Amino acid sequence: DLSTGIIYRRRIATCQNVIPEILRKVTTCNFSISQVSVLKVPDIYLEEESWLNMEKRNMAMKSHCLTWTQYASLTEESVFRESLENPNWTDFTQKGRISVTGAGLLNCVLEAFAQSFLKQGVKK
């Protein structure tokens, strides 16, 4: 954007399906036939948007899952900005939300797995 100097990007990312095979098999009992095939996809698609403001030296990112939208909602927001303590440091804040529906009693199990997976990504 020439008026603000903010660089905006929107992209689609592909990730390997990381749901363990055991969860895919167990959830088969709770999903109808048309829903089961959704869990067995090899790839998961995410949409990511970012706004880079070179003048203010910060970048904001938002992403959400495009796969399984009828059963799960996964969103993540991150902000990178210059540290107030030291301009050579970066402050990073991140928040996310996970919600699974349609899997009966396994909703909590799938949500816990997704949360664990995201926490591993944050540590990296």
XYZ file of N, CA and C in Angstrom:
372
model
N 0.853 -1.167 0.000
C 0.000 0.000 0.000
C 0.902 1.233 0.000
N 0.894 1.959 -1.074
C 1.772 3.117 -1.202
C 1.435 4.227 -0.210
N 0.181 4.354 0.176
C -0.200 5.432 1.092
C 0.263 5.167 2.531
N 0.299 3.893 2.953
C 0.692 3.574 4.331
C 2.092 2.980 4.431
N 2.600 2.461 3.334
C 3.904 1.805 3.361
C 3.847 0.384 3.906
N 2.659 -0.121 4.156
C 2.509 -1.474 4.702
C 2.498 -2.492 3.563
N 3.299 -3.520 3.735
C 3.355 -4.610 2.754
C 2.409 -5.708 3.225
N 1.428 -6.018 2.401
C 0.426 -7.035 2.728
C 0.664 -8.258 1.858
N 0.605 -9.424 2.482
C 0.713 -10.684 1.731
C -0.359 -11.650 2.214
N -0.871 -12.384 1.259
C -1.844 -13.446 1.550
C -1.391 -14.668 0.787
N -1.307 -15.790 1.489
C -0.862 -17.003 0.811
C -1.534 -18.234 1.412
N -1.499 -19.290 0.639
C -2.022 -20.579 1.061
C -0.823 -21.486 1.318
N -0.813 -22.113 2.475
C 0.268 -23.029 2.834
C -0.275 -24.451 2.894
N 0.567 -25.395 2.571
C 0.223 -26.806 2.640
C 1.099 -27.471 3.689
N 0.470 -28.207 4.594
C 1.187 -28.948 5.625
C 0.771 -30.407 5.561
N 1.667 -31.272 5.955
C 1.338 -32.694 6.013
C 0.333 -32.924 7.141
N -0.639 -33.779 6.911
C -1.622 -34.139 7.936
C -0.890 -34.832 9.079
N -0.958 -34.245 10.275
C -0.212 -34.782 11.409
C -1.086 -35.531 12.408
N -2.359 -35.691 12.097
C -3.222 -36.446 13.009
C -2.748 -37.897 13.019
N -2.428 -38.418 14.190
C -1.948 -39.807 14.265
C -2.972 -40.786 13.708
N -2.469 -41.836 13.115
C -3.327 -42.854 12.498
C -4.320 -43.431 13.502
N -3.899 -43.575 14.758
C -4.801 -44.139 15.766
C -6.016 -43.229 15.982
N -5.810 -41.917 15.977
C -6.948 -41.007 16.120
C -7.841 -41.048 14.887
N -7.239 -41.222 13.726
C -8.051 -41.315 12.507
C -8.941 -42.550 12.551
N -8.404 -43.648 13.084
C -9.174 -44.895 13.163
C -10.251 -44.819 14.240
N -9.909 -44.254 15.403
C -10.865 -44.165 16.503
C -12.015 -43.239 16.139
N -11.712 -42.144 15.463
C -12.769 -41.197 15.124
C -13.686 -41.729 14.029
N -13.279 -42.787 13.348
C -14.132 -43.380 12.322
C -15.475 -43.790 12.918
N -15.472 -44.245 14.143
C -16.709 -44.684 14.785
C -17.666 -43.527 15.041
N -17.142 -42.320 15.169
C -17.966 -41.180 15.544
C -18.385 -40.303 14.369
N -17.790 -40.497 13.233
C -18.117 -39.695 12.061
C -18.915 -40.519 11.071
N -19.724 -39.863 10.281
C -20.422 -40.577 9.218
C -19.424 -40.893 8.115
N -19.784 -41.723 7.159
C -18.883 -42.149 6.083
C -18.313 -40.952 5.327
N -19.120 -39.946 5.032
C -18.618 -38.801 4.271
C -17.618 -37.988 5.080
N -17.750 -38.000 6.393
C -16.843 -37.241 7.237
C -15.515 -37.945 7.445
N -15.496 -39.267 7.456
C -14.283 -40.027 7.720
C -13.203 -39.700 6.704
N -13.560 -39.583 5.440
C -12.560 -39.322 4.409
C -11.883 -37.976 4.615
N -12.550 -37.049 5.284
C -11.965 -35.736 5.550
C -10.746 -35.867 6.455
N -10.780 -36.743 7.447
C -9.661 -36.913 8.365
C -8.461 -37.596 7.719
N -8.684 -38.343 6.654
C -7.616 -39.126 6.046
C -6.904 -38.407 4.907
N -7.100 -37.112 4.767
C -6.425 -36.373 3.699
C -4.928 -36.300 3.994
N -4.081 -36.358 2.963
C -2.638 -36.313 3.202
C -2.130 -34.914 3.565
N -2.835 -33.878 3.113
C -2.376 -32.513 3.344
C -3.453 -31.661 3.989
N -3.007 -30.653 4.730
C -3.884 -29.679 5.365
C -3.529 -28.317 4.782
N -4.539 -27.522 4.458
C -4.313 -26.205 3.857
C -4.618 -25.098 4.859
N -3.730 -24.117 4.893
C -3.862 -22.967 5.770
C -3.806 -21.695 4.940
N -4.558 -20.690 5.360
C -4.456 -19.376 4.740
C -3.733 -18.469 5.731
N -2.734 -17.763 5.234
C -1.959 -16.863 6.083
C -1.955 -15.466 5.483
N -2.182 -14.478 6.336
C -2.104 -13.085 5.922
C -1.052 -12.406 6.798
N -0.301 -11.481 6.209
C 0.689 -10.745 6.998
C 0.728 -9.289 6.564
N 1.049 -8.448 7.554
C 1.162 -7.012 7.336
C 2.508 -6.584 7.897
N 3.390 -6.100 7.041
C 4.723 -5.665 7.447
C 4.793 -4.149 7.364
N 5.061 -3.523 8.507
C 5.174 -2.072 8.574
C 6.632 -1.740 8.885
N 7.384 -1.400 7.847
C 8.811 -1.121 8.011
C 9.033 0.150 8.832
N 8.145 1.117 8.707
C 8.299 2.373 9.440
C 8.188 2.153 10.948
N 7.196 1.375 11.365
C 7.002 1.098 12.792
C 7.791 -0.125 13.260
N 8.425 -0.794 12.319
C 9.234 -1.994 12.601
C 8.426 -3.070 13.317
N 7.282 -3.423 12.698
C 6.499 -4.524 13.245
C 5.849 -5.312 12.116
N 5.467 -6.525 12.447
C 4.772 -7.384 11.492
C 3.693 -8.156 12.244
N 2.506 -8.188 11.685
C 1.397 -8.964 12.239
C 1.038 -10.066 11.252
N 0.713 -11.229 11.787
C 0.329 -12.366 10.956
C -0.929 -12.999 11.531
N -1.809 -13.434 10.640
C -2.994 -14.193 11.026
C -3.080 -15.402 10.109
N -3.416 -16.529 10.676
C -3.605 -17.722 9.848
C -4.797 -18.501 10.373
N -5.406 -19.233 9.472
C -6.497 -20.123 9.858
C -6.512 -21.319 8.916
N -7.066 -22.396 9.435
C -7.109 -23.660 8.694
C -8.252 -23.627 7.684
N -7.949 -24.042 6.463
C -8.959 -24.137 5.412
C -9.516 -25.555 5.289
N -8.793 -26.514 5.822
C -9.210 -27.915 5.790
C -10.053 -28.193 7.039
N -11.068 -28.985 6.908
C -11.926 -29.414 8.021
C -12.730 -28.271 8.635
N -13.021 -27.230 7.878
C -13.723 -26.077 8.446
C -15.100 -26.439 8.995
N -15.716 -27.501 8.482
C -17.028 -27.884 8.992
C -16.936 -28.625 10.326
N -15.707 -29.052 10.724
C -15.541 -29.816 11.958
C -14.595 -29.158 12.955
N -13.708 -28.315 12.464
C -12.696 -27.734 13.353
C -12.385 -26.305 12.943
N -12.053 -25.517 13.933
C -11.636 -24.144 13.705
C -10.288 -23.954 14.378
N -9.317 -23.509 13.621
C -7.986 -23.275 14.153
C -7.510 -21.922 13.634
N -7.263 -20.993 14.539
C -6.766 -19.674 14.147
C -5.543 -19.343 14.992
N -4.682 -18.528 14.417
C -3.458 -18.127 15.106
C -3.137 -16.688 14.720
N -2.715 -15.899 15.697
C -2.309 -14.522 15.456
C -0.939 -14.310 16.095
N -0.041 -13.682 15.368
C 1.304 -13.408 15.856
C 1.669 -11.967 15.555
N 2.441 -11.376 16.462
C 2.949 -10.023 16.250
C 4.429 -10.015 16.604
N 5.223 -9.482 15.700
C 6.651 -9.291 15.901
C 6.886 -7.780 15.922
N 7.549 -7.293 16.973
C 7.825 -5.852 17.031
C 9.163 -5.620 17.715
N 9.693 -4.452 17.481
C 10.948 -4.053 18.097
C 10.771 -3.981 19.610
N 11.714 -4.543 20.340
C 11.649 -4.536 21.796
C 11.877 -3.124 22.333
N 11.124 -2.783 23.370
C 11.325 -1.499 24.034
C 12.616 -1.488 24.845
N 13.068 -2.681 25.263
C 14.296 -2.790 26.051
C 15.556 -2.624 25.205
N 15.506 -3.147 23.990
C 16.687 -3.130 23.136
C 16.215 -3.174 21.685
N 16.543 -2.168 20.870
C 16.064 -2.144 19.487
C 16.611 -3.277 18.618
N 17.615 -3.994 19.114
C 18.151 -5.143 18.375
C 17.417 -6.439 18.719
N 16.481 -6.366 19.637
C 15.696 -7.533 20.033
C 14.306 -7.444 19.415
N 13.658 -8.594 19.341
C 12.288 -8.661 18.826
C 11.374 -9.212 19.905
N 10.275 -8.517 20.167
C 9.220 -9.049 21.033
C 8.250 -9.818 20.149
N 7.901 -11.012 20.589
C 7.011 -11.881 19.826
C 5.847 -12.274 20.720
N 4.635 -11.995 20.262
C 3.442 -12.446 20.978
C 2.599 -13.278 20.028
N 1.972 -14.286 20.597
C 1.184 -15.189 19.771
C -0.021 -15.669 20.564
N -1.149 -15.797 19.878
C -2.318 -16.404 20.494
C -3.030 -17.243 19.440
N -3.696 -18.264 19.923
C -4.394 -19.149 19.005
C -5.659 -19.690 19.634
N -6.498 -20.233 18.772
C -7.766 -20.795 19.237
C -8.045 -22.061 18.438
N -8.474 -23.092 19.150
C -8.797 -24.373 18.536
C -10.173 -24.796 19.019
N -11.003 -25.251 18.106
C -12.322 -25.749 18.466
C -12.664 -26.897 17.522
N -13.075 -28.027 18.089
C -13.461 -29.192 17.296
C -14.902 -29.544 17.640
N -15.708 -29.798 16.615
C -17.094 -30.210 16.823
C -17.387 -31.409 15.937
N -18.392 -32.150 16.272
C -18.833 -33.250 15.420
C -18.162 -34.574 15.679
N -17.255 -34.644 16.677
C -16.575 -35.909 16.956
C -17.032 -36.500 18.285
N -18.135 -36.010 18.814
C -18.658 -36.550 20.066
C -17.678 -36.379 21.207
N -17.483 -37.462 21.953
C -16.591 -37.419 23.110
C -15.129 -37.205 22.730
N -14.808 -37.430 21.474
C -13.416 -37.263 21.039
C -13.062 -35.818 20.706
N -14.021 -34.906 20.771
C -13.711 -33.492 20.531
C -12.537 -33.045 21.395
N -12.596 -33.381 22.693
C -11.549 -32.965 23.628
C -10.203 -33.587 23.285
N -10.204 -34.843 22.872
C -8.956 -35.529 22.514
C -8.316 -34.858 21.296
N -9.130 -34.588 20.279
C -8.606 -33.946 19.078
C -8.133 -32.521 19.365
N -8.862 -31.799 20.211
C -8.437 -30.450 20.587
C -7.124 -30.492 21.355
N -6.982 -31.448 22.268
C -5.744 -31.570 23.045
C -4.564 -31.901 22.132
N -4.793 -32.775 21.154
C -3.721 -33.100 20.212
C -3.322 -31.861 19.416
N -4.298 -31.127 18.916
C -4.008 -29.921 18.132
C -3.267 -28.896 18.983
N -3.678 -28.744 20.229
C -3.018 -27.798 21.125
C -1.566 -28.213 21.357
N -1.332 -29.480 21.591
C 0.028 -29.989 21.793
C 0.892 -29.752 20.556
N 0.318 -29.998 19.384
C 1.045 -29.801 18.132
C 1.442 -28.332 17.966
N 0.507 -27.415 18.267
C 0.797 -25.985 18.134
C 1.847 -25.534 19.134
N 1.812 -26.070 20.348
C 2.815 -25.705 21.361
C 4.206 -26.148 20.915
N 4.314 -27.309 20.268
C 5.602 -27.760 19.744
C 6.113 -26.788 18.683
N 5.197 -26.291 17.840
C 5.579 -25.328 16.813
C 6.067 -24.024 17.415
N 5.431 -23.590 18.501
C 5.845 -22.349 19.169
C 7.256 -22.490 19.728
N 7.557 -23.649 20.288
C 8.900 -23.871 20.853
C 9.982 -23.791 19.785
N 9.642 -24.227 18.561
C 10.617 -24.157 17.464
C 10.916 -22.715 17.129
